XYZ file of C-alpha atoms in Angstrom:
424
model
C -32.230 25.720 21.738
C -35.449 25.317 19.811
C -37.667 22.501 21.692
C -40.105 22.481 19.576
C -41.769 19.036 18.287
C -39.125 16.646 18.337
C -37.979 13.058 17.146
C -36.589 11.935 20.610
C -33.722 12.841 22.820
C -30.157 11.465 21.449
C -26.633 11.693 23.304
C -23.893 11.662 20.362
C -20.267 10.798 20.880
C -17.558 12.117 18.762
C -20.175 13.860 16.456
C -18.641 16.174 13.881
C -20.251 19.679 13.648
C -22.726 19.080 10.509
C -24.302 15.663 11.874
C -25.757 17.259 14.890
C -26.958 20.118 12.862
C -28.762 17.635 10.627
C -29.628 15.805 13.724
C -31.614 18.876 15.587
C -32.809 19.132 11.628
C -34.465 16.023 11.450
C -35.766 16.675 15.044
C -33.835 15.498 17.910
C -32.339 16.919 20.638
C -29.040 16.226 20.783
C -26.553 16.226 23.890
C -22.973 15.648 22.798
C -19.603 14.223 23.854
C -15.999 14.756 22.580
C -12.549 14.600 23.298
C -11.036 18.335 23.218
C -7.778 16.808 22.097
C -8.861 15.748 18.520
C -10.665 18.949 17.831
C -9.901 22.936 18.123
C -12.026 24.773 20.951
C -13.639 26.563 17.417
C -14.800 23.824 16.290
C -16.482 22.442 19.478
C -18.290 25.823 19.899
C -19.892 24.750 16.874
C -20.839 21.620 18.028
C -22.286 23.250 21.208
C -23.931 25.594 19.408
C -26.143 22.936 17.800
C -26.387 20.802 20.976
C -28.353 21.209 24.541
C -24.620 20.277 26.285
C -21.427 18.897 25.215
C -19.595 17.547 27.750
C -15.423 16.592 27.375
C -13.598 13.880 28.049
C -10.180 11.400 27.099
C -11.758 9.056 24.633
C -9.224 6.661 25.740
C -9.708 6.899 28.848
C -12.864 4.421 28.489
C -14.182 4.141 32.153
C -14.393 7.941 32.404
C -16.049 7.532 28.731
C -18.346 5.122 30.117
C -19.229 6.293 32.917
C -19.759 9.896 31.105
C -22.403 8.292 28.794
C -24.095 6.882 31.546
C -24.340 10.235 33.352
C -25.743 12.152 30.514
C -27.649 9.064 29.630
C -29.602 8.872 32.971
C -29.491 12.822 33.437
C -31.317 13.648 30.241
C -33.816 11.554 29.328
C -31.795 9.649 26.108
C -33.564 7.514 24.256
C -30.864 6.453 20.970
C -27.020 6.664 21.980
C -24.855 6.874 18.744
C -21.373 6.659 17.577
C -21.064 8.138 13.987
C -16.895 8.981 14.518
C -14.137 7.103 14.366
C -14.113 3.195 15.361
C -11.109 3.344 17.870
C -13.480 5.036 20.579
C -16.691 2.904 19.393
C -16.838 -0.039 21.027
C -16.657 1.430 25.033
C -19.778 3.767 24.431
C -21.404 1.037 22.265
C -20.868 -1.577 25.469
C -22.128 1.220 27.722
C -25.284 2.164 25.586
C -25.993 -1.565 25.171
C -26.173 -2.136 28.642
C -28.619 0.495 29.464
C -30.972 -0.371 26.538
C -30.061 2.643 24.332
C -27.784 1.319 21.569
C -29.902 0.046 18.172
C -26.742 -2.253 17.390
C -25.166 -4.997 19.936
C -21.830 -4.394 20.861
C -21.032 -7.651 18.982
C -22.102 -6.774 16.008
C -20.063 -3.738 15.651
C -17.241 -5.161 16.874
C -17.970 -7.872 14.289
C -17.184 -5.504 11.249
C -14.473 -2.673 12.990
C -12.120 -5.684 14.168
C -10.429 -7.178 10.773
C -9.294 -10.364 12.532
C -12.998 -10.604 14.057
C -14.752 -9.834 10.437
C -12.232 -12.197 8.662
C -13.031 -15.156 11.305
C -16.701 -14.405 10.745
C -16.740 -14.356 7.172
C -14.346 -17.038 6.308
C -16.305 -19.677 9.024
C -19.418 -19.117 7.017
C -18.058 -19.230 3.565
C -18.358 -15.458 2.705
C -15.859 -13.675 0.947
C -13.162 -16.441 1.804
C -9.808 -15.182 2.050
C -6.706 -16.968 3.705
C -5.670 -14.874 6.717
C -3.628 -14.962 9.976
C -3.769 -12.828 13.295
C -0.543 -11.784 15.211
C -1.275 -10.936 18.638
C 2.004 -8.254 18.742
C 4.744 -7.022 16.295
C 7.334 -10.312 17.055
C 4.664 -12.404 15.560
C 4.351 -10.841 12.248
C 7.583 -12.297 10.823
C 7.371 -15.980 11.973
C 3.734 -15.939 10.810
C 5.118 -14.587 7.430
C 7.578 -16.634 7.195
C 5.112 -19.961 7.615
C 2.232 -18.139 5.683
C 4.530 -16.683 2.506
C 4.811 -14.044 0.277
C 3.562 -11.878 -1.148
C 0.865 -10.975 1.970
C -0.840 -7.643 2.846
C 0.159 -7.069 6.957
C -1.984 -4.118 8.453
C -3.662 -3.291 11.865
C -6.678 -5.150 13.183
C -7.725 -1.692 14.373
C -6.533 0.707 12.300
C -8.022 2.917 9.620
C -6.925 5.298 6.497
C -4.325 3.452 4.797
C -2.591 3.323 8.768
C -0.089 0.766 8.919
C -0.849 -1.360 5.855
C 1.708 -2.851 3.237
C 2.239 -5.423 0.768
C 5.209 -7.402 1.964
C 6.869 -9.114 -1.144
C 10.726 -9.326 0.104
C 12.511 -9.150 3.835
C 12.896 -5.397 3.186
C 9.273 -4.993 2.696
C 8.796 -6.244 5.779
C 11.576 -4.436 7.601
C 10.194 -0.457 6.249
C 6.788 -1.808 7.284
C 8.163 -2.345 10.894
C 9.607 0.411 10.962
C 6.718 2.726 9.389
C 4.359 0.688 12.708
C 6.988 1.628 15.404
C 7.581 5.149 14.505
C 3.482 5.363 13.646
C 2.928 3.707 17.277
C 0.813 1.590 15.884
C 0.135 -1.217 18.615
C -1.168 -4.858 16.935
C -3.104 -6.958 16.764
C -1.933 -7.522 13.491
C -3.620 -9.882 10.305
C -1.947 -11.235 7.270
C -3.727 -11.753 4.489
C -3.500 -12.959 1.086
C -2.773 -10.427 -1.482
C -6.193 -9.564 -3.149
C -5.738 -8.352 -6.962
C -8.565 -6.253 -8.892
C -10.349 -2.947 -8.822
C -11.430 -2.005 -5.428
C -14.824 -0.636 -4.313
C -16.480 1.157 -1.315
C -19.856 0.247 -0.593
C -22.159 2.618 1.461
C -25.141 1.004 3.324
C -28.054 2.355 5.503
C -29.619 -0.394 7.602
C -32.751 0.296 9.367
C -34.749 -2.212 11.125
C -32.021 -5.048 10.098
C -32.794 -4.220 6.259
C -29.889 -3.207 4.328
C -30.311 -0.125 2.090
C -27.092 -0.268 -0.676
C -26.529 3.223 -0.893
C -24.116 3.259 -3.960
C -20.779 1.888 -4.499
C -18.081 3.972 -5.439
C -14.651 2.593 -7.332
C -11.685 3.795 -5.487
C -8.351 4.413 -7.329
C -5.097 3.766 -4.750
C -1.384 4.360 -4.909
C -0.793 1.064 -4.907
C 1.377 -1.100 -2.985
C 3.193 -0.782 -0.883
C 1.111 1.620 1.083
C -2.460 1.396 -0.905
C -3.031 5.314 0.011
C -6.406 6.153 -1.527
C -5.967 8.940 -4.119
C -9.265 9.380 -5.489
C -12.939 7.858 -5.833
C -15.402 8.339 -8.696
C -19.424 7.408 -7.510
C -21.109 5.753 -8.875
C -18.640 3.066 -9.762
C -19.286 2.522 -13.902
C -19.807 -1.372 -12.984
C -21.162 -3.807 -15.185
C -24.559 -4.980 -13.707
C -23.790 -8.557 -12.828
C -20.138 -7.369 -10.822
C -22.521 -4.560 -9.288
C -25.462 -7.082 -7.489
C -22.608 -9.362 -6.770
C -21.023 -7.100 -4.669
C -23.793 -5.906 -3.275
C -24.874 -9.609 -2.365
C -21.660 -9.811 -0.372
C -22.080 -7.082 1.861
C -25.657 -7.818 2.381
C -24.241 -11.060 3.375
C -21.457 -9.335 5.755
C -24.131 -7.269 7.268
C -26.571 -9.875 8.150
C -23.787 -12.532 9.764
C -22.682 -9.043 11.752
C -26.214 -8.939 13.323
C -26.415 -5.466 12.379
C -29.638 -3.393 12.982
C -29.560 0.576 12.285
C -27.260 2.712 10.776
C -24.470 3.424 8.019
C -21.844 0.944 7.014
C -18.452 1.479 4.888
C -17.429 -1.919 3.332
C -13.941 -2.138 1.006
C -14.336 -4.876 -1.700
C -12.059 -6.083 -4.145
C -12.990 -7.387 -7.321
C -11.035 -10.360 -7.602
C -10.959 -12.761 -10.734
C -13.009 -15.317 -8.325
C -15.188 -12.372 -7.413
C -16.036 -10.026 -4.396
C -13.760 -10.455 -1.639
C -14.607 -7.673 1.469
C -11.227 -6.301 2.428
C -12.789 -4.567 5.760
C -15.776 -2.687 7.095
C -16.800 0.056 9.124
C -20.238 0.633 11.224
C -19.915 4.304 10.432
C -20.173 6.840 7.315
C -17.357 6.469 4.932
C -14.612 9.186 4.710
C -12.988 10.859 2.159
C -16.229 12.824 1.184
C -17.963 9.540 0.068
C -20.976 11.321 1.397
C -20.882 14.260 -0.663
C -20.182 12.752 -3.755
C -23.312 10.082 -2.941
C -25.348 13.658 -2.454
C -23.822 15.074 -5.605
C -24.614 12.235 -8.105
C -28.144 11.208 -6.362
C -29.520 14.507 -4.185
C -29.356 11.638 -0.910
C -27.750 13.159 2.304
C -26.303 10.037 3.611
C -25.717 12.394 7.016
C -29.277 13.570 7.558
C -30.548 10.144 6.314
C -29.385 8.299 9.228
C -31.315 10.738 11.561
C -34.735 10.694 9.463
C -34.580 6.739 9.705
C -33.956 6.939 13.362
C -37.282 9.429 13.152
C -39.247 6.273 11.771
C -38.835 7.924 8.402
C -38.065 5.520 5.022
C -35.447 6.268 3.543
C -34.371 5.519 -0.293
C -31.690 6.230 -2.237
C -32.739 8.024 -5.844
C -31.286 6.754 -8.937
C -27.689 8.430 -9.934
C -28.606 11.809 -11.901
C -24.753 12.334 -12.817
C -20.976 11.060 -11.688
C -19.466 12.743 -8.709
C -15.367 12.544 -8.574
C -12.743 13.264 -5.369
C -8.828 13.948 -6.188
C -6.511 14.004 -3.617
C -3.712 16.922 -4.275
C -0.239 14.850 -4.003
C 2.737 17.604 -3.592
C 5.542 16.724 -3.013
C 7.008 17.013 0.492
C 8.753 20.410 1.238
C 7.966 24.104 2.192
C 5.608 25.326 0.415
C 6.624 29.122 -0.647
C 3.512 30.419 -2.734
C 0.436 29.021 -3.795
C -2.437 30.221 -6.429
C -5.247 29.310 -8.327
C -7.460 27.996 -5.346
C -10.091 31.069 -5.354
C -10.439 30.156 -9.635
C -10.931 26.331 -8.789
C -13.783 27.266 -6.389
C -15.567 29.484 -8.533
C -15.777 26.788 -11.049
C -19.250 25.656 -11.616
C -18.828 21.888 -11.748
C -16.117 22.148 -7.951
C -18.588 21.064 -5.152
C -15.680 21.013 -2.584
C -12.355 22.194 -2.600
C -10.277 21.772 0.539
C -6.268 22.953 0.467
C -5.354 23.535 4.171
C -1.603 25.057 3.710
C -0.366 28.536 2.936
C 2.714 29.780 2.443
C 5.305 28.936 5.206
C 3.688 25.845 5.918
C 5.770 22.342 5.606
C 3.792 19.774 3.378
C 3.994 15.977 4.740
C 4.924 13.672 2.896
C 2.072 11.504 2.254
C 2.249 7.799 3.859
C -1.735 7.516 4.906
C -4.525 9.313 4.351
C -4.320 11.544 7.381
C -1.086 13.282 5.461
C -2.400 13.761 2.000
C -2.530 17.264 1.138
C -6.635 17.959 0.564
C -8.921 17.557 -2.018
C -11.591 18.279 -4.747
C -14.903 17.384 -5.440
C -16.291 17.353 -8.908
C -19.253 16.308 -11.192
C -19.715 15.782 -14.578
C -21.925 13.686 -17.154
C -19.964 10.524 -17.627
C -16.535 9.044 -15.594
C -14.109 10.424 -18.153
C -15.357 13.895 -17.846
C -15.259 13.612 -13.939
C -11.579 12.087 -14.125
C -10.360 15.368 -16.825
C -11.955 17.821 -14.443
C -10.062 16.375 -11.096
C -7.114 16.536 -13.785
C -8.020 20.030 -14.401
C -8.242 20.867 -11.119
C -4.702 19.228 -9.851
C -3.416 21.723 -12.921
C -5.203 24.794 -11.174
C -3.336 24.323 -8.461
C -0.021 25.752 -8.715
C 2.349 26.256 -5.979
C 5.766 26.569 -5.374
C 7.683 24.150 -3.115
C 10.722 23.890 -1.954
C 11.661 20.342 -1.454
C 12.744 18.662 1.455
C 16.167 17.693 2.164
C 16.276 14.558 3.472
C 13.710 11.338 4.110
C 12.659 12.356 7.408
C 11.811 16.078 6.544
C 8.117 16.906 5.639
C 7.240 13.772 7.273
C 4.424 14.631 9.823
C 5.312 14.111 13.773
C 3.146 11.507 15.446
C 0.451 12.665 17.455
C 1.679 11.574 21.289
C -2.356 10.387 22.102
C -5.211 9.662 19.367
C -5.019 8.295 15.864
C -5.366 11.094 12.953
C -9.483 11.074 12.286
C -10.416 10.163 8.837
């Protein structure tokens, strides 16, 4: 490893690949941790190729996490311990790196916007973003709760992310598939009900340094709908009339500041509502489905190496939008797929930033319930929305495969991992 000058020493948990690269970029040494179960022994060479050590360990396992971070804490000198990855592992190593003085967020605070019930208490005690809600404790609860509360509700995971779990219950048999999808999914509770929230929906991407909140963009999101709300595709930045755009951004701000929260990305769902901005739920890490990329694509900003040049002491600022970045989501239907072509034409294309199909012939395509089964993705730009939204159209046509479908409801659905929850 090069030690030449550096920014500080920094122990990383659950870091993917190109965040400690841009992390040694911006000057740090970086020591890493991960579970070997969520990632290929590949991919964690690259990760140790960028870091001084990565050490492994069961992220749910959370007193050997602990006591790991500790270890490497005290061993090496740390200075920042962060958490970039997914929010079921979070809150142990946030604890830990709070108690020895090394965390720039309380554990409160991030535990304030990852747990919906917590957020949804918070919010709705000060007046924020007030939606009627419930928590069930386990499963059994959901229906008597429903039953008092009514229809129609949205049910999902306190915990959960990627479309995991969540559904608009309008009838008994709503609620029955829902169970069903949780039990099979083993999707543990708690649980929260919530009022069904109609209007366009909107992911809002903030970098706070210092307890100042930097509104990165905000990017409309397009869904499948109910039941299952699977995100399909996002366009950034959102074409928003002014006066929606600062009051969304008010409400996050808002969100952020109740939270307590002092350094480092946010993801915040909002829904437009007809009596405003209502936050559906929040995130203290970088948003997924290659928000960041289409944030670097319309503006130049790396949201990824940002957060490590504002840890530096740098200030950070988002430019102005320079052009409209687009994601699709390719939705196949479920089968074997027999041939597929056209991929190596949509990547040449001048305006495809990403392109990301990970099947080849022989392989069974999932039927898509979440967004851990959809079946990958491209990343476009163009001049103006409706441009972006043709080109992802072009670029679903480009695509051609050959499929042969399943033969009954169960096949091409994807087995459920036996330990972690599919990463976003």
């Amino acid at each position: 490893m090069n030690h030449s000058p550096t920014a500080g020493r920094l122990l990383m948990v659950m870091p993917y690949e190109q965040l400690v690269r841009k992390a040694v970029e911006a000057g740090f040494r970086v020591w890493s941790i991960w579970d070997p179960a969520l990632r290929p022994a590949a991919y964690l060479d690259k990760v140790a190729a960028h870091s001084e050590a990565l050490a492994l360990v069961d992220f749910e396992d959370e007193a050997a996490l602990r006591t790991l971070v500790a270890r490497m804490a005290v061993e090496n000198g740390i200075q920042h311990v962060l958490h970039l990855g997914s929010e079921s592992s979070m809150a142990p190593v946030v604890a830990e790196a709070e108690a020895l003085g090394l965390s720039p967020n309380r554990a409160e605070s991030v535990r304030l916007l990852n747990d919906k019930n917590a957020m949804r208490r918070l919010l709705n005690r000060n007046g924020v973003s007030v939606v009627r809600a419930r928590e069930a404790a386990a499963l059994g609860e959901v229906e008597p709760l429903l039953a008092d509360f009514g229809l129609p509700a949205v049910v999902k995971p306190a915990n959960s992310a990627g479309s995991r779990g969540i559904a608009l219950v309008r009838t008994a048999a709503d609620l029955a598939e829902w169970t069903e999808r949780v039990k099979s999914a083993g999707i543990e509770g708690p649980y929260i009900v919530e009022d069904f929230l109609e209007g366009p929906e909107f992911s809002v991407e903030t970098l706070t340094v210092g307890g100042r909140h930097e509104i990165v963009g905000i990017t409309a999101k397009q869904t499948s709908g109910p039941p299952g709300f699977v995100e399909t595709g996002h366009v950034h930045p959102a074409p928003l009339p002014a006066v929606d755009a600062q009051a969304i951004r008010s409400t996050v701000t808002a969100l952020l500041d109740l939270a307590g929260y002092t350094f480092g990305p946010a993801h915040t769902e909002v829904i437009l509502t007809p009596a405003g901005p209502r936050i559906v739920e929040s995130q203290a890490r970088l948003g997924g489905d290659r928000i960041p990329l289409l944030v670097e694509v319309a503006t130049g900003l790396d949201m990824e190496a940002a957060v490590f040049r504002a840890l530096a002491g740098e200030d950070v600022r988002t430019p102005a939008p320079r052009r409209y970045a687009s994601v699709g989501f390719f939705r196949l239907p479920a089968g074997r797929l027999e041939s597929v072509e056209g991929l190596a034409e949509l990547g040449a294309e001048k305006h495809v930033h990403a392109l990301h199909f990970p099947y080849g012939p022989g392989d069974v395509l999932p039927r898509t319930t979440d967004s851990g089964t959809r079946h990958g993705y491209a990343v476009v730009d163009a001049p103006s929305p409706d441009e972006a939204a043709q080109r992802i159209d072009a670029a679903f046509a480009a695509l051609r495969t050959t499929i042969t479908p399943s033969t009954s409801s169960t096949s091409g659905t994807p087995s459920i991992p036996s330990k972690k929850e599919a990463l976003s």
